[in-house]
Amino acid sequence: MFRKVESPILAFDIEWVPDPSSGRAAYELPEEMTDREVIQFMWKKGGATEEEPMPFIKTVLSRIVSISMVFRESLKDGTVSRLELHSIPSIPTSKEEYSEKRIIEDFFKVLDNYRPQLVGYNTSGADIPILAQRMIRHGLCCRYFAKRPQKAWEGADFFVRGSDWNVDLMRCVSAWGKGTPSLHEISVVSGIPGKIDGVDGEQVAPMWLEGKLDDIVAYNECDALTTYLLWLRMAHSIGHFDSERYAQEQQMLRDMIEKESENPAKAHLASYLSKWDRLSGALTDG
């Protein structure tokens, strides 16, 4: 599991899609090919079949389109002083305003300014590598993210396995292999919402091609909330929070979601709360 709870905590999730510009460069494709045609070519090169038309594309050939995060800051006595949901870009989105480079730059500014402990699901295998690869692709620099201390106690290290600063919840509960649960699976059996309205990761690329960036960010925000709720549950399970504190932490998140859902653009958060209520009510010892 994880050894400690730092302040601040940043529970985050990243959404990405095959990157047409990287595909054109890697496969020497003509500029006149449309983005859709390039992505279809990339899926074909990736081994697309009738059963799996959209196979995994290497992260170095993918572009980040959204990063959502729950930011939790606490005082020395453990009292939560700040709990917020943020997304880059935020809803409503502007596809022209937010390039991948700016998304990564803005996320790195958060890391540089607040120096948080990162929490995610499969961060070691996916989120940290794509941030590093696309950082290099854009020629960006983030001292806090990329710096490797000589000794474990000298600072954050997001790249070493089992780092206290990169809490990979998937690695906390499973080794590699067929027994590894998805975020959706481990969440729903624990009374935490997983996928909302039937949307899953395979639909992100088609949504992006159709210009539905708002829908992608909404999906991303729900995954960030799920990641945070799973972290809370695990923190309680291993003794960082007692039962009373755990209930308080959940209520604080519920209050924050309710407030955010008052925004007409955040209807997905009301759906998230409804599913949380249903799952919590149905959870039994079975």
Short mmCIF file of N, CA and C in Angstrom, two decimals, residues 127-243:
data_model
loop_
_atom_site.label_atom_id
_atom_site.label_comp_id
_atom_site.label_asym_id
_atom_site.label_seq_id
_atom_site.Cartn_x
_atom_site.Cartn_y
_atom_site.Cartn_z
N ASP A 127 0.32 7.14 -16.94
CA ASP A 127 0.25 8.60 -16.82
C ASP A 127 1.62 9.26 -16.72
N ILE A 128 2.49 8.73 -15.86
CA ILE A 128 3.83 9.31 -15.73
C ILE A 128 4.62 9.16 -17.03
N PRO A 129 4.61 7.97 -17.67
CA PRO A 129 5.33 7.85 -18.94
C PRO A 129 4.83 8.78 -20.04
N ILE A 130 3.51 8.93 -20.19
CA ILE A 130 3.04 9.80 -21.28
C ILE A 130 3.39 11.26 -21.00
N LEU A 131 3.34 11.67 -19.73
CA LEU A 131 3.76 13.03 -19.40
C LEU A 131 5.23 13.25 -19.76
N ALA A 132 6.07 12.26 -19.43
CA ALA A 132 7.50 12.38 -19.73
C ALA A 132 7.75 12.39 -21.24
N GLN A 133 7.09 11.49 -21.96
CA GLN A 133 7.31 11.38 -23.40
C GLN A 133 6.82 12.62 -24.15
N ARG A 134 5.64 13.10 -23.76
CA ARG A 134 5.11 14.27 -24.46
C ARG A 134 5.81 15.56 -24.00
N MET A 135 6.34 15.57 -22.79
CA MET A 135 7.18 16.68 -22.34
C MET A 135 8.40 16.80 -23.27
N ILE A 136 9.01 15.67 -23.56
CA ILE A 136 10.17 15.65 -24.46
C ILE A 136 9.76 16.06 -25.87
N ARG A 137 8.61 15.56 -26.32
CA ARG A 137 8.14 15.88 -27.67
C ARG A 137 7.98 17.39 -27.86
N HIS A 138 7.50 18.08 -26.81
CA HIS A 138 7.27 19.53 -26.91
C HIS A 138 8.46 20.35 -26.43
N GLY A 139 9.50 19.70 -25.96
CA GLY A 139 10.67 20.43 -25.48
C GLY A 139 10.39 21.23 -24.22
N LEU A 140 9.54 20.68 -23.33
CA LEU A 140 9.16 21.37 -22.11
C LEU A 140 10.08 20.99 -20.95
N CYS A 141 9.97 21.75 -19.87
CA CYS A 141 10.79 21.48 -18.69
C CYS A 141 9.92 21.63 -17.45
N CYS A 142 9.99 20.66 -16.54
CA CYS A 142 9.32 20.78 -15.24
C CYS A 142 10.27 20.22 -14.20
N ARG A 143 10.89 21.09 -13.44
CA ARG A 143 11.92 20.67 -12.49
C ARG A 143 11.35 19.73 -11.43
N TYR A 144 10.17 20.05 -10.92
CA TYR A 144 9.61 19.23 -9.85
C TYR A 144 9.24 17.83 -10.36
N PHE A 145 8.66 17.77 -11.55
CA PHE A 145 8.25 16.48 -12.11
C PHE A 145 9.44 15.62 -12.51
N ALA A 146 10.44 16.21 -13.13
CA ALA A 146 11.51 15.43 -13.75
C ALA A 146 12.74 15.22 -12.87
N LYS A 147 12.93 16.04 -11.85
CA LYS A 147 14.15 15.94 -11.04
C LYS A 147 14.18 14.62 -10.26
N ARG A 148 15.34 13.96 -10.25
CA ARG A 148 15.52 12.71 -9.51
C ARG A 148 16.48 12.95 -8.35
N PRO A 149 16.01 12.89 -7.10
CA PRO A 149 16.89 13.11 -5.95
C PRO A 149 17.90 11.98 -5.80
N GLN A 150 19.06 12.29 -5.24
CA GLN A 150 20.09 11.27 -5.02
C GLN A 150 19.66 10.25 -3.96
N LYS A 151 18.90 10.72 -2.96
CA LYS A 151 18.44 9.85 -1.88
C LYS A 151 16.94 10.04 -1.71
N ALA A 152 16.24 8.98 -1.30
CA ALA A 152 14.78 8.98 -1.25
C ALA A 152 14.22 10.10 -0.37
N TRP A 153 14.95 10.45 0.69
CA TRP A 153 14.43 11.46 1.62
C TRP A 153 14.77 12.89 1.20
N GLU A 154 15.42 13.06 0.07
CA GLU A 154 15.84 14.39 -0.37
C GLU A 154 14.83 15.08 -1.27
N GLY A 155 13.70 14.45 -1.55
CA GLY A 155 12.70 15.09 -2.40
C GLY A 155 11.83 14.10 -3.13
N ALA A 156 10.85 14.63 -3.86
CA ALA A 156 9.90 13.80 -4.60
C ALA A 156 10.58 13.09 -5.76
N ASP A 157 10.15 11.85 -6.00
CA ASP A 157 10.63 11.08 -7.15
C ASP A 157 9.44 10.32 -7.72
N PHE A 158 8.96 10.75 -8.88
CA PHE A 158 7.78 10.15 -9.48
C PHE A 158 8.09 8.93 -10.35
N PHE A 159 9.37 8.62 -10.52
CA PHE A 159 9.75 7.58 -11.46
C PHE A 159 10.20 6.28 -10.80
N VAL A 160 10.56 6.31 -9.53
CA VAL A 160 11.01 5.10 -8.88
C VAL A 160 9.80 4.27 -8.46
N ARG A 161 9.94 2.97 -8.58
CA ARG A 161 8.84 2.07 -8.23
C ARG A 161 8.57 2.13 -6.73
N GLY A 162 7.29 2.24 -6.36
CA GLY A 162 6.92 2.29 -4.96
C GLY A 162 7.16 3.62 -4.30
N SER A 163 7.33 4.68 -5.10
CA SER A 163 7.59 6.01 -4.55
C SER A 163 6.42 6.49 -3.70
N ASP A 164 6.73 7.12 -2.57
CA ASP A 164 5.69 7.73 -1.74
C ASP A 164 5.07 8.94 -2.42
N TRP A 165 5.71 9.45 -3.45
CA TRP A 165 5.23 10.66 -4.12
C TRP A 165 4.40 10.35 -5.36
N ASN A 166 4.46 9.14 -5.84
CA ASN A 166 3.62 8.68 -6.94
C ASN A 166 2.84 7.47 -6.42
N VAL A 167 1.70 7.73 -5.81
CA VAL A 167 0.90 6.65 -5.23
C VAL A 167 0.05 6.03 -6.34
N ASP A 168 0.55 4.94 -6.89
CA ASP A 168 -0.15 4.23 -7.96
C ASP A 168 -1.07 3.20 -7.31
N LEU A 169 -2.35 3.50 -7.24
CA LEU A 169 -3.29 2.64 -6.53
C LEU A 169 -3.40 1.26 -7.16
N MET A 170 -3.20 1.17 -8.47
CA MET A 170 -3.25 -0.14 -9.12
C MET A 170 -2.12 -1.03 -8.64
N ARG A 171 -0.93 -0.46 -8.52
CA ARG A 171 0.22 -1.24 -8.05
C ARG A 171 0.08 -1.56 -6.55
N CYS A 172 -0.70 -0.76 -5.83
CA CYS A 172 -0.92 -1.04 -4.41
C CYS A 172 -1.75 -2.29 -4.20
N VAL A 173 -2.65 -2.58 -5.14
CA VAL A 173 -3.58 -3.70 -4.92
C VAL A 173 -3.31 -4.91 -5.81
N SER A 174 -2.37 -4.81 -6.73
CA SER A 174 -2.18 -5.92 -7.65
C SER A 174 -0.81 -5.89 -8.31
N ALA A 175 -0.32 -7.08 -8.64
CA ALA A 175 0.85 -7.20 -9.50
C ALA A 175 0.35 -7.16 -10.95
N TRP A 176 1.27 -7.26 -11.90
CA TRP A 176 0.86 -7.31 -13.30
C TRP A 176 0.15 -8.64 -13.55
N GLY A 177 -0.74 -8.67 -14.54
CA GLY A 177 -1.35 -9.93 -14.92
C GLY A 177 -2.85 -9.84 -15.06
N LYS A 178 -3.47 -10.98 -15.38
CA LYS A 178 -4.90 -11.02 -15.64
C LYS A 178 -5.73 -10.70 -14.41
N GLY A 179 -5.15 -10.86 -13.23
CA GLY A 179 -5.88 -10.58 -12.00
C GLY A 179 -5.94 -9.11 -11.64
N THR A 180 -5.28 -8.26 -12.43
CA THR A 180 -5.27 -6.83 -12.13
C THR A 180 -6.63 -6.21 -12.43
N PRO A 181 -7.28 -5.60 -11.43
CA PRO A 181 -8.59 -4.99 -11.68
C PRO A 181 -8.46 -3.66 -12.40
N SER A 182 -9.46 -3.32 -13.18
CA SER A 182 -9.53 -1.97 -13.75
C SER A 182 -10.01 -1.02 -12.67
N LEU A 183 -9.85 0.28 -12.91
CA LEU A 183 -10.35 1.26 -11.96
C LEU A 183 -11.85 1.09 -11.77
N HIS A 184 -12.57 0.84 -12.86
CA HIS A 184 -14.01 0.65 -12.79
C HIS A 184 -14.36 -0.56 -11.91
N GLU A 185 -13.67 -1.66 -12.12
CA GLU A 185 -14.00 -2.88 -11.39
C GLU A 185 -13.79 -2.75 -9.89
N ILE A 186 -12.60 -2.28 -9.48
CA ILE A 186 -12.33 -2.19 -8.04
C ILE A 186 -13.19 -1.12 -7.39
N SER A 187 -13.60 -0.11 -8.16
CA SER A 187 -14.41 0.96 -7.59
C SER A 187 -15.85 0.51 -7.36
N VAL A 188 -16.49 -0.04 -8.39
CA VAL A 188 -17.92 -0.37 -8.26
C VAL A 188 -18.16 -1.44 -7.21
N VAL A 189 -17.25 -2.39 -7.06
CA VAL A 189 -17.44 -3.41 -6.03
C VAL A 189 -17.22 -2.84 -4.64
N SER A 190 -16.66 -1.62 -4.57
CA SER A 190 -16.43 -0.95 -3.29
C SER A 190 -17.45 0.15 -3.03
N GLY A 191 -18.49 0.22 -3.86
CA GLY A 191 -19.52 1.23 -3.66
C GLY A 191 -19.16 2.60 -4.20
N ILE A 192 -18.19 2.64 -5.11
CA ILE A 192 -17.72 3.90 -5.69
C ILE A 192 -18.07 3.91 -7.18
N PRO A 193 -18.58 5.01 -7.71
CA PRO A 193 -18.92 5.05 -9.13
C PRO A 193 -17.72 4.75 -10.02
N GLY A 194 -17.96 3.97 -11.04
CA GLY A 194 -16.94 3.72 -12.06
C GLY A 194 -17.29 4.53 -13.30
N LYS A 195 -17.53 3.84 -14.38
CA LYS A 195 -17.89 4.54 -15.62
C LYS A 195 -19.30 5.11 -15.51
N ILE A 196 -19.48 6.33 -15.99
CA ILE A 196 -20.77 7.01 -15.95
C ILE A 196 -21.41 7.01 -17.33
N ASP A 197 -22.71 6.70 -17.38
CA ASP A 197 -23.49 6.74 -18.62
C ASP A 197 -22.89 5.87 -19.72
N GLY A 198 -22.26 4.78 -19.33
CA GLY A 198 -21.76 3.82 -20.30
C GLY A 198 -20.54 4.25 -21.09
N VAL A 199 -19.93 5.38 -20.76
CA VAL A 199 -18.76 5.87 -21.48
C VAL A 199 -17.51 5.19 -20.93
N ASP A 200 -16.62 4.73 -21.83
CA ASP A 200 -15.35 4.19 -21.38
C ASP A 200 -14.22 4.75 -22.24
N GLY A 201 -12.99 4.35 -21.91
CA GLY A 201 -11.82 4.92 -22.56
C GLY A 201 -11.78 4.73 -24.07
N GLU A 202 -12.39 3.66 -24.57
CA GLU A 202 -12.36 3.40 -26.01
C GLU A 202 -13.15 4.44 -26.81
N GLN A 203 -14.03 5.16 -26.12
CA GLN A 203 -14.84 6.15 -26.82
C GLN A 203 -14.20 7.53 -26.86
N VAL A 204 -13.08 7.70 -26.19
CA VAL A 204 -12.46 9.02 -26.12
C VAL A 204 -11.97 9.48 -27.50
N ALA A 205 -11.28 8.62 -28.23
CA ALA A 205 -10.79 9.01 -29.55
C ALA A 205 -11.92 9.37 -30.51
N PRO A 206 -12.98 8.56 -30.62
CA PRO A 206 -14.10 8.97 -31.47
C PRO A 206 -14.73 10.28 -31.03
N MET A 207 -14.84 10.51 -29.73
CA MET A 207 -15.40 11.78 -29.24
C MET A 207 -14.50 12.94 -29.65
N TRP A 208 -13.18 12.73 -29.57
CA TRP A 208 -12.26 13.80 -29.94
C TRP A 208 -12.36 14.12 -31.44
N LEU A 209 -12.47 13.08 -32.27
CA LEU A 209 -12.60 13.30 -33.71
C LEU A 209 -13.90 14.05 -34.04
N GLU A 210 -14.91 13.88 -33.21
CA GLU A 210 -16.19 14.56 -33.43
C GLU A 210 -16.24 15.92 -32.75
N GLY A 211 -15.12 16.33 -32.12
CA GLY A 211 -15.08 17.64 -31.50
C GLY A 211 -15.80 17.73 -30.17
N LYS A 212 -16.05 16.60 -29.52
CA LYS A 212 -16.80 16.57 -28.26
C LYS A 212 -15.84 16.65 -27.07
N LEU A 213 -15.08 17.73 -27.01
CA LEU A 213 -14.08 17.86 -25.95
C LEU A 213 -14.74 18.04 -24.58
N ASP A 214 -15.87 18.74 -24.53
CA ASP A 214 -16.59 18.89 -23.26
C ASP A 214 -16.94 17.52 -22.67
N ASP A 215 -17.39 16.60 -23.53
CA ASP A 215 -17.76 15.26 -23.06
C ASP A 215 -16.55 14.51 -22.54
N ILE A 216 -15.39 14.71 -23.18
CA ILE A 216 -14.17 14.05 -22.74
C ILE A 216 -13.77 14.56 -21.36
N VAL A 217 -13.82 15.88 -21.17
CA VAL A 217 -13.45 16.45 -19.88
C VAL A 217 -14.42 16.00 -18.79
N ALA A 218 -15.71 15.92 -19.11
CA ALA A 218 -16.70 15.44 -18.14
C ALA A 218 -16.37 14.01 -17.72
N TYR A 219 -16.06 13.17 -18.68
CA TYR A 219 -15.66 11.78 -18.39
C TYR A 219 -14.39 11.75 -17.54
N ASN A 220 -13.44 12.61 -17.88
CA ASN A 220 -12.17 12.70 -17.18
C ASN A 220 -12.39 13.11 -15.72
N GLU A 221 -13.27 14.09 -15.50
CA GLU A 221 -13.54 14.55 -14.13
C GLU A 221 -14.12 13.43 -13.27
N CYS A 222 -15.01 12.65 -13.84
CA CYS A 222 -15.59 11.53 -13.09
C CYS A 222 -14.52 10.51 -12.71
N ASP A 223 -13.58 10.24 -13.61
CA ASP A 223 -12.49 9.31 -13.28
C ASP A 223 -11.59 9.88 -12.19
N ALA A 224 -11.35 11.19 -12.20
CA ALA A 224 -10.54 11.80 -11.15
C ALA A 224 -11.23 11.68 -9.80
N LEU A 225 -12.54 11.91 -9.77
CA LEU A 225 -13.31 11.76 -8.53
C LEU A 225 -13.27 10.32 -8.03
N THR A 226 -13.41 9.37 -8.96
CA THR A 226 -13.36 7.95 -8.59
C THR A 226 -12.00 7.59 -8.02
N THR A 227 -10.95 8.10 -8.64
CA THR A 227 -9.59 7.86 -8.15
C THR A 227 -9.44 8.39 -6.73
N TYR A 228 -9.93 9.58 -6.48
CA TYR A 228 -9.83 10.18 -5.15
C TYR A 228 -10.62 9.37 -4.12
N LEU A 229 -11.85 8.96 -4.47
CA LEU A 229 -12.66 8.17 -3.55
C LEU A 229 -12.01 6.82 -3.24
N LEU A 230 -11.39 6.21 -4.25
CA LEU A 230 -10.69 4.95 -4.02
C LEU A 230 -9.49 5.17 -3.10
N TRP A 231 -8.77 6.27 -3.31
CA TRP A 231 -7.65 6.60 -2.43
C TRP A 231 -8.13 6.78 -0.99
N LEU A 232 -9.25 7.49 -0.80
CA LEU A 232 -9.81 7.67 0.54
C LEU A 232 -10.11 6.33 1.19
N ARG A 233 -10.74 5.45 0.43
CA ARG A 233 -11.13 4.14 0.97
C ARG A 233 -9.90 3.33 1.36
N MET A 234 -8.88 3.36 0.53
CA MET A 234 -7.66 2.63 0.83
C MET A 234 -6.93 3.24 2.01
N ALA A 235 -6.93 4.57 2.09
CA ALA A 235 -6.29 5.25 3.23
C ALA A 235 -6.98 4.85 4.53
N HIS A 236 -8.29 4.69 4.48
CA HIS A 236 -9.03 4.22 5.65
C HIS A 236 -8.69 2.76 5.96
N SER A 237 -8.62 1.94 4.92
CA SER A 237 -8.37 0.50 5.10
C SER A 237 -7.02 0.22 5.75
N ILE A 238 -6.03 1.07 5.46
CA ILE A 238 -4.69 0.81 6.00
C ILE A 238 -4.38 1.66 7.22
N GLY A 239 -5.41 2.37 7.74
CA GLY A 239 -5.26 3.03 9.03
C GLY A 239 -4.86 4.48 9.04
N HIS A 240 -4.79 5.13 7.87
CA HIS A 240 -4.47 6.56 7.87
C HIS A 240 -5.65 7.39 8.39
N PHE A 241 -6.88 6.92 8.15
CA PHE A 241 -8.08 7.60 8.64
C PHE A 241 -8.91 6.60 9.44
N ASP A 242 -9.40 7.01 10.61
CA ASP A 242 -10.33 6.14 11.33
C ASP A 242 -11.71 6.27 10.68
N SER A 243 -12.69 5.50 11.16
CA SER A 243 -14.00 5.46 10.51
C SER A 243 -14.70 6.81 10.54
#
